[in-house]
CSV table of C-alpha atoms and ligand atoms in Angstrom, one decimal:
chain,number,residue,atom,x,y,z
A,172,MET,CA,-16.2,22.1,-46.1
A,173,LYS,CA,-19.4,20.3,-44.9
A,174,THR,CA,-20.4,16.9,-46.1
A,175,ALA,CA,-24.0,16.0,-46.8
A,176,LEU,CA,-25.6,12.6,-47.5
A,177,ILE,CA,-28.9,12.6,-49.4
A,178,PHE,CA,-31.1,9.5,-49.4
A,179,GLY,CA,-33.5,9.9,-52.4
A,180,ILE,CA,-31.0,11.9,-54.5
A,181,THR,CA,-32.6,10.6,-57.8
A,182,GLY,CA,-36.0,12.1,-56.9
A,183,GLN,CA,-37.5,15.5,-57.5
A,184,ASP,CA,-36.3,17.1,-54.2
A,185,GLY,CA,-33.0,15.2,-54.1
A,186,SER,CA,-31.9,16.7,-57.4
A,187,TYR,CA,-32.8,20.3,-56.4
A,188,LEU,CA,-31.2,19.9,-52.9
A,189,ALA,CA,-28.0,18.4,-54.5
A,190,GLU,CA,-27.8,21.5,-56.7
A,191,LEU,CA,-28.3,23.9,-53.8
A,192,LEU,CA,-25.7,22.2,-51.5
A,193,LEU,CA,-23.1,22.0,-54.3
A,194,LYS,CA,-23.6,25.8,-54.8
A,195,LYS,CA,-23.0,26.2,-51.1
A,196,LYS,CA,-19.7,24.3,-51.5
A,197,TYR,CA,-20.8,21.1,-49.7
A,198,VAL,CA,-19.3,17.7,-50.6
A,199,VAL,CA,-22.5,15.9,-51.7
A,200,HIS,CA,-23.0,12.1,-51.4
A,201,GLY,CA,-26.2,10.6,-52.7
A,202,VAL,CA,-27.8,7.1,-52.3
A,203,LYS,CA,-29.4,5.6,-55.4
A,204,ARG,CA,-31.2,2.3,-55.9
A,205,LYS,CA,-30.2,-0.5,-58.2
A,206,SER,CA,-32.6,-0.4,-61.1
A,207,SER,CA,-32.8,-2.4,-64.3
A,208,SER,CA,-33.3,0.9,-66.3
A,209,LEU,CA,-31.8,4.3,-65.8
A,210,ASN,CA,-33.1,6.2,-62.8
A,211,THR,CA,-30.6,9.1,-62.6
A,212,ASP,CA,-31.9,11.4,-65.3
A,213,ARG,CA,-32.6,14.2,-62.7
A,214,ILE,CA,-29.0,14.3,-61.6
A,215,ASP,CA,-27.1,13.2,-64.7
A,216,HIS,CA,-26.2,16.8,-65.5
A,217,LEU,CA,-24.4,17.0,-62.1
A,218,TYR,CA,-22.6,13.6,-62.5
A,219,GLU,CA,-21.5,14.3,-66.0
A,220,ASP,CA,-20.3,17.9,-65.4
A,221,LYS,CA,-16.5,17.9,-65.2
A,222,ASN,CA,-16.6,21.1,-63.1
A,223,VAL,CA,-18.7,19.4,-60.4
A,224,LYS,CA,-15.9,17.7,-58.4
A,225,ASN,CA,-17.6,17.0,-55.0
A,226,PHE,CA,-20.5,14.8,-56.1
A,227,PHE,CA,-20.5,11.0,-55.3
A,228,LEU,CA,-23.2,8.3,-55.7
A,229,HIS,CA,-23.5,5.1,-53.7
A,230,TYR,CA,-25.9,2.1,-54.2
A,231,GLY,CA,-28.2,1.5,-51.3
A,232,ASP,CA,-31.8,1.0,-50.2
A,233,LEU,CA,-33.8,2.1,-47.2
A,234,SER,CA,-35.0,-1.5,-46.7
A,235,ASP,CA,-31.4,-2.7,-46.4
A,236,SER,CA,-29.7,-1.8,-43.0
A,237,LEU,CA,-26.3,-3.1,-44.1
A,238,SER,CA,-26.1,-0.7,-47.1
A,239,ILE,CA,-27.2,2.2,-44.9
A,240,GLN,CA,-24.6,1.4,-42.2
A,241,SER,CA,-21.8,0.9,-44.7
A,242,ILE,CA,-22.5,4.2,-46.5
A,243,ILE,CA,-22.9,6.3,-43.3
A,244,SER,CA,-19.8,4.9,-41.7
A,245,GLU,CA,-17.8,5.5,-44.9
A,246,VAL,CA,-19.1,9.1,-45.6
A,247,LYS,CA,-19.2,10.3,-42.0
A,248,PRO,CA,-21.7,13.1,-43.0
A,249,ASP,CA,-22.3,16.3,-41.2
A,250,GLU,CA,-25.9,16.4,-42.4
A,251,ILE,CA,-28.2,13.6,-43.6
A,252,TYR,CA,-31.3,14.4,-45.6
A,253,ASN,CA,-33.8,11.5,-45.7
A,254,LEU,CA,-35.8,12.3,-48.8
A,255,ALA,CA,-36.1,8.7,-49.9
A,256,ALA,CA,-39.6,7.2,-49.9
A,257,GLN,CA,-42.3,5.3,-51.8
A,258,SER,CA,-43.9,8.7,-52.1
A,259,HIS,CA,-47.1,8.0,-54.1
A,260,VAL,CA,-50.2,8.0,-51.8
A,261,ALA,CA,-52.4,5.9,-54.2
A,262,VAL,CA,-49.6,3.3,-54.7
A,263,SER,CA,-49.3,3.0,-50.9
A,264,PHE,CA,-52.8,1.4,-50.8
A,265,SER,CA,-51.6,-1.3,-53.2
A,266,MET,CA,-48.2,-1.8,-51.4
A,267,PRO,CA,-48.9,-1.0,-47.8
A,268,GLU,CA,-46.3,-3.3,-46.3
A,269,TYR,CA,-43.5,-2.2,-48.6
A,270,THR,CA,-44.4,1.5,-48.1
A,271,SER,CA,-44.3,1.0,-44.3
A,272,ASN,CA,-41.0,-0.8,-44.5
A,273,VAL,CA,-39.3,2.0,-46.5
A,274,ASP,CA,-41.2,5.1,-45.3
A,275,ALA,CA,-41.4,4.2,-41.6
A,276,LEU,CA,-38.7,1.6,-40.8
A,277,GLY,CA,-36.2,3.2,-43.3
A,278,THR,CA,-36.1,6.3,-41.2
A,279,LEU,CA,-35.5,4.3,-38.0
A,280,ARG,CA,-32.7,2.4,-39.7
A,281,ILE,CA,-30.9,5.7,-40.5
A,282,LEU,CA,-31.5,7.2,-37.1
A,283,ASP,CA,-30.3,4.1,-35.3
A,284,CYS,CA,-27.2,3.9,-37.4
A,285,ILE,CA,-26.3,7.5,-36.3
A,286,ARG,CA,-26.7,6.3,-32.7
A,287,PHE,CA,-24.9,3.0,-33.2
A,288,LEU,CA,-21.9,4.6,-34.9
A,289,GLY,CA,-21.7,7.2,-32.1
A,290,PHE,CA,-22.3,10.0,-34.5
A,291,GLU,CA,-25.0,11.7,-32.3
A,292,LYS,CA,-22.9,14.9,-31.9
A,293,LYS,CA,-21.5,14.9,-35.4
A,294,THR,CA,-24.4,14.1,-37.8
A,295,LYS,CA,-27.6,16.2,-38.1
A,296,PHE,CA,-30.7,14.5,-39.5
A,297,TYR,CA,-33.6,15.9,-41.6
A,298,GLN,CA,-36.8,13.9,-42.1
A,299,ALA,CA,-39.0,14.6,-45.1
A,300,GLY,CA,-42.4,14.8,-43.4
A,301,THR,CA,-45.6,15.6,-45.2
A,302,SER,CA,-48.9,17.5,-45.0
A,303,GLU,CA,-50.5,14.1,-45.7
A,304,MET,CA,-50.0,13.4,-42.0
A,305,PHE,CA,-52.8,16.0,-41.4
A,306,GLY,CA,-55.1,13.9,-43.7
A,307,LYS,CA,-58.6,14.4,-42.5
A,308,VAL,CA,-57.8,17.9,-41.3
A,309,GLN,CA,-58.6,18.7,-37.7
A,310,GLN,CA,-58.0,22.5,-38.1
A,311,ILE,CA,-57.7,24.9,-41.0
A,312,PRO,CA,-55.0,26.0,-41.8
A,313,GLN,CA,-52.7,23.4,-40.5
A,314,SER,CA,-49.7,24.3,-38.3
A,315,GLU,CA,-47.1,22.5,-36.3
A,316,LYS,CA,-49.7,22.3,-33.5
A,317,THR,CA,-52.5,20.6,-35.6
A,318,PRO,CA,-53.1,17.0,-34.6
A,319,PHE,CA,-52.4,14.4,-37.3
A,320,TYR,CA,-55.1,12.2,-38.9
A,321,PRO,CA,-53.4,10.2,-41.6
A,322,ARG,CA,-55.6,8.7,-44.3
A,323,SER,CA,-53.3,6.3,-46.2
A,324,PRO,CA,-50.6,3.7,-45.5
A,325,TYR,CA,-48.1,6.3,-46.8
A,326,ALA,CA,-49.3,8.9,-44.3
A,327,VAL,CA,-49.4,6.5,-41.4
A,328,ALA,CA,-45.8,5.5,-42.2
A,329,LYS,CA,-44.8,9.1,-42.3
A,330,VAL,CA,-46.4,9.8,-38.9
A,331,PHE,CA,-44.2,7.0,-37.5
A,332,SER,CA,-41.1,8.6,-39.0
A,333,HIS,CA,-42.1,12.0,-37.6
A,334,TRP,CA,-42.4,10.6,-34.0
A,335,ILE,CA,-39.3,8.4,-34.2
A,336,THR,CA,-37.3,11.4,-35.4
A,337,LYS,CA,-38.6,13.4,-32.4
A,338,ASN,CA,-37.9,10.4,-30.1
A,339,TYR,CA,-34.3,10.1,-31.2
A,340,ARG,CA,-33.8,13.8,-30.7
A,341,GLU,CA,-35.2,13.6,-27.2
A,342,SER,CA,-33.6,10.3,-26.2
A,343,TYR,CA,-30.1,10.6,-27.7
A,344,ASN,CA,-29.7,14.3,-28.2
A,345,ILE,CA,-29.4,14.0,-32.0
A,346,PHE,CA,-29.9,17.2,-34.0
A,347,ALA,CA,-32.9,15.6,-35.7
A,348,CYS,CA,-35.6,17.7,-37.5
A,349,ASN,CA,-38.9,17.2,-39.2
A,350,GLY,CA,-40.0,19.2,-42.2
A,351,ILE,CA,-43.8,19.0,-42.6
A,352,LEU,CA,-43.9,19.9,-46.3
A,353,PHE,CA,-47.0,20.6,-48.3
A,354,ASN,CA,-47.2,19.6,-51.9
A,355,HIS,CA,-44.4,21.0,-54.1
A,356,GLU,CA,-44.0,20.5,-57.8
A,357,SER,CA,-41.7,21.3,-60.6
A,358,PRO,CA,-40.9,20.3,-64.2
A,359,ARG,CA,-39.0,17.4,-62.5
A,360,ARG,CA,-42.1,16.1,-60.7
A,361,GLY,CA,-42.9,12.4,-61.3
A,362,GLU,CA,-45.3,11.9,-64.2
A,363,THR,CA,-48.0,10.1,-62.1
A,364,PHE,CA,-48.5,13.0,-59.6
A,365,VAL,CA,-51.5,15.1,-60.6
A,366,THR,CA,-49.8,18.4,-61.5
A,367,ARG,CA,-47.3,16.8,-63.9
A,368,LYS,CA,-50.0,14.4,-65.2
A,369,ILE,CA,-52.0,17.5,-66.1
A,370,THR,CA,-49.3,19.6,-67.7
A,371,LEU,CA,-47.8,16.7,-69.6
A,372,GLY,CA,-51.2,15.4,-70.7
A,373,LEU,CA,-52.6,18.7,-71.8
A,374,CYS,CA,-49.3,19.5,-73.7
A,375,LYS,CA,-49.6,16.2,-75.5
A,376,ILE,CA,-53.2,17.0,-76.4
A,377,LYS,CA,-52.2,20.4,-77.7
A,378,LEU,CA,-49.5,18.8,-79.9
A,379,GLY,CA,-51.9,16.1,-81.1
A,380,LEU,CA,-50.0,13.3,-79.4
A,381,GLN,CA,-52.8,12.3,-77.0
A,382,LYS,CA,-56.6,12.4,-77.3
A,383,LYS,CA,-57.8,12.5,-73.7
A,384,LEU,CA,-56.7,13.1,-70.1
A,385,VAL,CA,-58.3,10.8,-67.5
A,386,LEU,CA,-58.1,11.9,-63.9
A,387,GLY,CA,-59.7,11.2,-60.5
A,388,ASN,CA,-61.1,13.6,-58.0
A,389,LEU,CA,-61.1,17.1,-59.5
A,390,ASN,CA,-62.3,18.8,-56.3
A,391,ALA,CA,-59.4,17.9,-54.1
A,392,LYS,CA,-57.6,21.1,-52.8
A,393,ARG,CA,-53.9,21.4,-52.2
A,394,ASP,CA,-51.4,24.0,-51.1
A,395,TRP,CA,-49.0,23.8,-54.1
A,396,GLY,CA,-45.5,25.3,-54.1
A,397,HIS,CA,-42.3,25.0,-56.1
A,398,ALA,CA,-39.7,22.3,-55.1
A,399,LYS,CA,-36.8,24.8,-55.6
A,400,ASP,CA,-38.3,27.0,-52.8
A,401,PHE,CA,-39.0,24.0,-50.6
A,402,VAL,CA,-35.5,22.5,-50.6
A,403,LYS,CA,-34.1,25.9,-49.4
A,404,ALA,CA,-36.4,25.4,-46.4
A,405,GLN,CA,-35.0,21.9,-45.8
A,406,TRP,CA,-31.4,23.3,-45.7
A,407,LEU,CA,-32.4,26.3,-43.5
A,408,ILE,CA,-34.1,23.9,-40.9
A,409,MET,CA,-30.7,22.2,-40.6
A,410,GLN,CA,-28.8,25.5,-40.0
A,411,GLN,CA,-30.8,26.6,-36.9
A,412,LYS,CA,-29.3,26.7,-33.4
A,413,LYS,CA,-31.8,24.1,-32.1
A,414,PRO,CA,-33.4,21.2,-34.0
A,415,GLY,CA,-37.1,21.6,-34.6
A,416,ASP,CA,-40.2,20.7,-36.6
A,417,TYR,CA,-41.5,23.1,-39.3
A,418,VAL,CA,-44.6,23.4,-41.6
A,419,ILE,CA,-43.4,24.5,-45.0
A,420,ALA,CA,-46.3,25.7,-47.3
A,421,THR,CA,-47.4,28.7,-49.4
A,422,GLY,CA,-50.5,29.4,-47.4
A,423,LYS,CA,-52.7,29.4,-50.6
A,424,GLN,CA,-54.9,26.6,-51.8
A,425,TYR,CA,-56.3,25.6,-55.2
A,426,SER,CA,-58.4,22.7,-56.5
A,427,VAL,CA,-57.2,20.2,-59.1
A,428,LYS,CA,-59.7,21.7,-61.5
A,429,GLN,CA,-58.2,25.2,-60.9
A,430,PHE,CA,-54.8,23.8,-61.7
A,431,ILE,CA,-56.2,22.4,-64.9
A,432,ASN,CA,-57.8,25.7,-65.8
A,433,TYR,CA,-54.4,27.5,-65.2
A,434,THR,CA,-52.7,25.0,-67.5
A,435,LEU,CA,-55.3,25.4,-70.2
A,436,LYS,CA,-55.0,29.2,-70.1
A,437,LYS,CA,-51.2,28.9,-70.4
A,438,LEU,CA,-51.7,26.7,-73.5
A,439,ASN,CA,-54.3,29.0,-75.0
A,440,MET,CA,-56.8,26.1,-75.0
A,441,LYS,CA,-60.5,26.5,-74.3
A,442,ILE,CA,-62.8,23.9,-72.9
A,443,LYS,CA,-66.4,23.7,-71.6
A,444,TRP,CA,-67.0,21.9,-68.3
A,445,LYS,CA,-70.2,19.9,-68.0
A,446,GLY,CA,-71.4,17.5,-65.3
A,447,LYS,CA,-70.6,17.0,-61.7
A,448,GLY,CA,-68.3,14.8,-59.6
A,449,ILE,CA,-67.0,11.7,-61.3
A,450,HIS,CA,-69.3,12.6,-64.3
A,451,GLU,CA,-67.6,16.0,-64.9
A,452,LYS,CA,-66.1,16.3,-68.4
A,453,GLY,CA,-64.1,18.9,-70.3
A,454,TYR,CA,-65.2,19.4,-74.0
A,455,ASN,CA,-63.1,21.1,-76.6
A,456,ASN,CA,-64.4,23.5,-79.3
A,457,ASN,CA,-65.4,20.6,-81.5
A,458,GLY,CA,-67.5,19.1,-78.8
A,459,LYS,CA,-65.0,16.2,-78.1
A,460,VAL,CA,-64.3,15.1,-74.6
A,461,ILE,CA,-60.6,15.8,-73.8
A,462,ILE,CA,-60.8,15.5,-70.0
A,463,GLU,CA,-62.8,12.9,-68.0
A,464,CYS,CA,-62.8,11.2,-64.6
A,465,SER,CA,-62.4,7.5,-63.7
A,466,LYS,CA,-62.9,5.6,-60.5
A,467,LYS,CA,-59.5,4.1,-61.2
A,468,TYR,CA,-57.8,7.3,-60.0
A,469,TYR,CA,-59.9,7.7,-56.8
A,470,ARG,CA,-58.4,6.6,-53.5
A,471,PRO,CA,-60.1,4.3,-50.9
A,472,SER,CA,-59.9,7.3,-48.5
A,473,GLU,CA,-59.3,10.8,-49.9
A,474,VAL,CA,-57.6,13.8,-48.4
A,475,ASP,CA,-60.0,16.5,-49.5
A,476,THR,CA,-58.2,19.7,-48.5
A,477,LEU,CA,-54.8,20.8,-47.3
A,478,LEU,CA,-53.8,24.3,-46.4
A,479,GLY,CA,-50.6,25.1,-44.5
A,480,ASN,CA,-49.8,27.9,-42.1
A,481,PRO,CA,-46.1,28.6,-42.6
A,482,ALA,CA,-45.9,31.3,-39.9
A,483,LYS,CA,-43.2,29.5,-37.8
A,484,ALA,CA,-41.0,29.0,-40.8
A,485,LYS,CA,-41.3,32.7,-41.7
A,486,LYS,CA,-40.5,33.8,-38.2
A,487,GLU,CA,-37.7,31.4,-37.3
A,488,LEU,CA,-36.2,30.5,-40.7
A,489,ASN,CA,-37.0,33.8,-42.5
A,490,TRP,CA,-38.4,31.5,-45.2
A,491,GLN,CA,-41.3,32.1,-47.5
A,492,ALA,CA,-42.4,30.7,-50.9
A,493,THR,CA,-41.4,32.9,-53.8
A,494,ILE,CA,-43.0,31.1,-56.7
A,495,ASP,CA,-46.8,31.2,-57.1
A,496,ILE,CA,-49.0,28.8,-58.8
A,497,LYS,CA,-49.1,30.8,-62.1
A,498,GLN,CA,-45.3,30.8,-62.4
A,499,LEU,CA,-45.2,27.1,-61.4
A,500,VAL,CA,-47.7,26.2,-64.2
A,501,LYS,CA,-45.8,28.4,-66.7
A,502,GLU,CA,-42.5,26.7,-66.0
A,503,MET,CA,-44.0,23.2,-66.1
A,504,VAL,CA,-45.9,23.8,-69.3
A,505,GLU,CA,-42.9,25.4,-71.0
A,506,GLU,CA,-40.5,22.6,-70.1
A,507,ASP,CA,-43.1,19.9,-71.1
A,508,LEU,CA,-43.7,21.5,-74.5
A,509,ASN,CA,-39.9,21.8,-75.0
A,510,PHE,CA,-39.3,18.2,-74.1
A,511,LEU,CA,-42.2,16.9,-76.2
A,512,THR,CA,-41.3,18.9,-79.3
A,513,LYS,CA,-37.7,17.7,-79.1
A,514,TYR,CA,-38.8,14.1,-78.5
A,515,ASP,CA,-41.3,14.2,-81.4
A,516,LYS,CA,-38.7,15.6,-83.8
A,517,LYS,CA,-36.2,12.8,-82.8
A,518,LYS,CA,-38.9,10.2,-83.5
A,519,ARG,CA,-39.5,11.4,-87.0
B,210,NAP,P1,-39.8,11.3,-55.4
B,210,NAP,O1,-39.5,12.2,-56.6
B,210,NAP,O2,-40.8,10.2,-55.5
B,210,NAP,O3,-38.4,10.7,-54.9
B,210,NAP,C1,-38.3,9.7,-54.0
B,210,NAP,C2,-36.8,9.2,-53.9
B,210,NAP,O4,-36.8,8.1,-53.0
B,210,NAP,C3,-36.3,8.7,-55.2
B,210,NAP,O5,-34.9,9.0,-55.3
B,210,NAP,C4,-36.4,7.2,-55.1
B,210,NAP,O6,-35.5,6.4,-55.9
B,210,NAP,C5,-36.1,7.1,-53.6
B,210,NAP,N1,-36.5,5.8,-53.1
B,210,NAP,C6,-37.7,5.2,-53.2
B,210,NAP,N2,-37.7,4.0,-52.5
B,210,NAP,C7,-36.5,3.9,-52.0
B,210,NAP,C8,-35.9,2.9,-51.2
B,210,NAP,N3,-36.5,1.7,-50.9
B,210,NAP,N4,-34.6,3.0,-50.8
B,210,NAP,C9,-33.9,4.2,-51.2
B,210,NAP,N5,-34.4,5.1,-51.9
B,210,NAP,C10,-35.7,5.0,-52.3
B,210,NAP,O7,-40.2,12.2,-54.1
B,210,NAP,P2,-40.0,13.8,-53.9
B,210,NAP,O8,-41.2,14.5,-54.4
B,210,NAP,O9,-38.7,14.2,-54.3
B,210,NAP,O10,-40.2,13.9,-52.3
B,210,NAP,C11,-39.0,13.7,-51.5
B,210,NAP,C12,-39.5,13.3,-50.1
B,210,NAP,O11,-40.3,14.2,-49.6
B,210,NAP,C13,-40.2,12.0,-50.1
B,210,NAP,O12,-39.9,11.3,-48.9
B,210,NAP,C14,-41.7,12.4,-50.0
B,210,NAP,O13,-42.5,11.4,-49.4
B,210,NAP,C15,-41.6,13.7,-49.2
B,210,NAP,N6,-42.6,14.7,-49.5
B,210,NAP,C16,-42.8,15.1,-50.8
B,210,NAP,C17,-43.7,16.1,-51.0
B,210,NAP,C18,-44.0,16.6,-52.4
B,210,NAP,O14,-45.0,17.3,-52.6
B,210,NAP,N7,-43.1,16.4,-53.4
B,210,NAP,C19,-44.4,16.8,-49.9
B,210,NAP,C20,-44.1,16.3,-48.6
B,210,NAP,C21,-43.2,15.3,-48.4
B,210,NAP,P3,-35.9,6.1,-57.4
B,210,NAP,O15,-35.6,7.3,-58.2
B,210,NAP,O16,-35.0,4.9,-57.7
B,210,NAP,O17,-37.4,5.7,-57.5
B,211,GDD,N1,-51.9,11.2,-58.7
B,211,GDD,C1,-53.2,11.6,-59.1
B,211,GDD,N2,-53.6,11.2,-60.3
B,211,GDD,N3,-53.9,12.3,-58.3
B,211,GDD,C2,-55.1,12.7,-58.8
B,211,GDD,C3,-55.6,12.4,-60.0
B,211,GDD,C4,-54.8,11.5,-60.8
B,211,GDD,O1,-55.2,11.2,-62.0
B,211,GDD,N4,-56.8,12.9,-60.2
B,211,GDD,C5,-57.1,13.6,-59.1
B,211,GDD,N5,-56.1,13.5,-58.2
B,211,GDD,C6,-56.1,14.1,-56.8
B,211,GDD,C7,-55.7,13.1,-55.7
B,211,GDD,O2,-56.8,12.3,-55.4
B,211,GDD,C8,-55.2,14.0,-54.6
B,211,GDD,O3,-56.3,14.5,-53.9
B,211,GDD,C9,-54.6,15.2,-55.4
B,211,GDD,O4,-55.1,15.1,-56.8
B,211,GDD,C10,-53.1,15.3,-55.4
B,211,GDD,O5,-52.6,14.0,-55.8
B,211,GDD,P1,-51.1,13.8,-56.0
B,211,GDD,O6,-50.5,14.7,-57.0
B,211,GDD,O7,-50.9,12.3,-56.2
B,211,GDD,O8,-50.4,14.2,-54.6
B,211,GDD,P2,-50.8,13.9,-53.1
B,211,GDD,O9,-51.3,15.1,-52.5
B,211,GDD,O10,-51.6,12.7,-53.0
B,211,GDD,O11,-49.3,13.5,-52.5
B,211,GDD,C11,-48.2,14.3,-52.8
B,211,GDD,O12,-48.1,15.4,-51.9
B,211,GDD,C12,-47.9,14.9,-50.5
B,211,GDD,C13,-47.8,16.2,-49.6
B,211,GDD,O13,-49.1,16.6,-49.3
B,211,GDD,C14,-47.0,13.4,-52.8
B,211,GDD,O14,-45.9,14.1,-53.3
B,211,GDD,C15,-46.7,12.9,-51.4
B,211,GDD,O15,-45.4,12.2,-51.4
B,211,GDD,C16,-46.6,14.1,-50.5
B,211,GDD,O16,-46.3,13.7,-49.2
């Protein structure tokens, strides 16, 4: 029986990866942060299920070497997945030092712990890299060979993590891999990322619980997949004969505005778009503005376009995305409507 340790188990990907590994009969350990309010709602169904025996949680933090060392030496994992991060690009401009500490040095802390404990031959390591590292893209579409041009403190920190992972692989022979994952979403996506902000916001407007949705740059383009598909790729990367780096993407690109239009269609809502850029607005049938833009949600430097080339993953991992944007939107809208309807009834 293999043992896995997931940093970032309480996040979107951590919860799906834990489900996948438990299905594959792994013993799964996860690291959660101390928080003054509950932060385990994405994994409570696993923790509370009496039939799930091999699931364990530990308190720890990527900024705290002692907790990392004590957990890794106790768990002695076969596989470590580092999914923990301050993962919000816009927030990284407000908290650049904290973001660098966690997203860059946090990775080094885990890798050096593997080396320090002499686990180089035992413990494989996966680093959650990102398409944000391509930033101001130097090539379209982006592959493993495309040069990085990070455009935020978050992306710069992730570039450090990418290279330190490669460096520990080459220097100490650790089975250390980088996934370079393009955007992936789900009903479990954090509410401040644009896709979930859109599905939740428009569902609330549909149910009369909110009047307006205020967004930033509607013209940004992303390659959006489903987190369930993408965690499968993370596991596959760790099962190869040799450690490597892989772009994981759908190979299709849509704008934020297109994502909104798919959501509106699914909700059977019609709007008229008027204006351009930051002045663009969406009007409902009664002529009321229900979508508008604000400078508040623009970033100091934007990543305008991301589009991945997942050819290496297809060839070597036999992986490809199975869920397209329409199915993704459908699932997110249905779960948000379901959640809001239950929540609204409870309140009454
Ligand atoms: P997420 O939902 O924001 O989850 C991040 C996880 O990291 C949470 O469990 C969070 O704990 C934890 N965390 C944050 N700061 C930490 C710290 N100082 N010490 C320990 N844990 C900490 O992110 P996600 O969407 O699942 O993404 C997973 C990873 O993939 C991240 O590293 C992200 O940067 C990267 N990535 C994501 C995407 C994407 O589109 N989703 C694409 C490429 C790469 P709390 O629950 O307590 O906040
Ligand atoms: N968050 C947010 N909120 N983004 C908005 C908004 C808004 O109100 N309005 C427009 N956007 C635009 C952003 O400017 C960006 O161009 C795009 O929507 C996507 O923003 P996010 O959903 O915040 O995701 P991201 O692409 O910046 O970062 C996500 O994907 C990366 C992979 O490329 C995060 O999950 C990162 O952790 C991940 O590495």
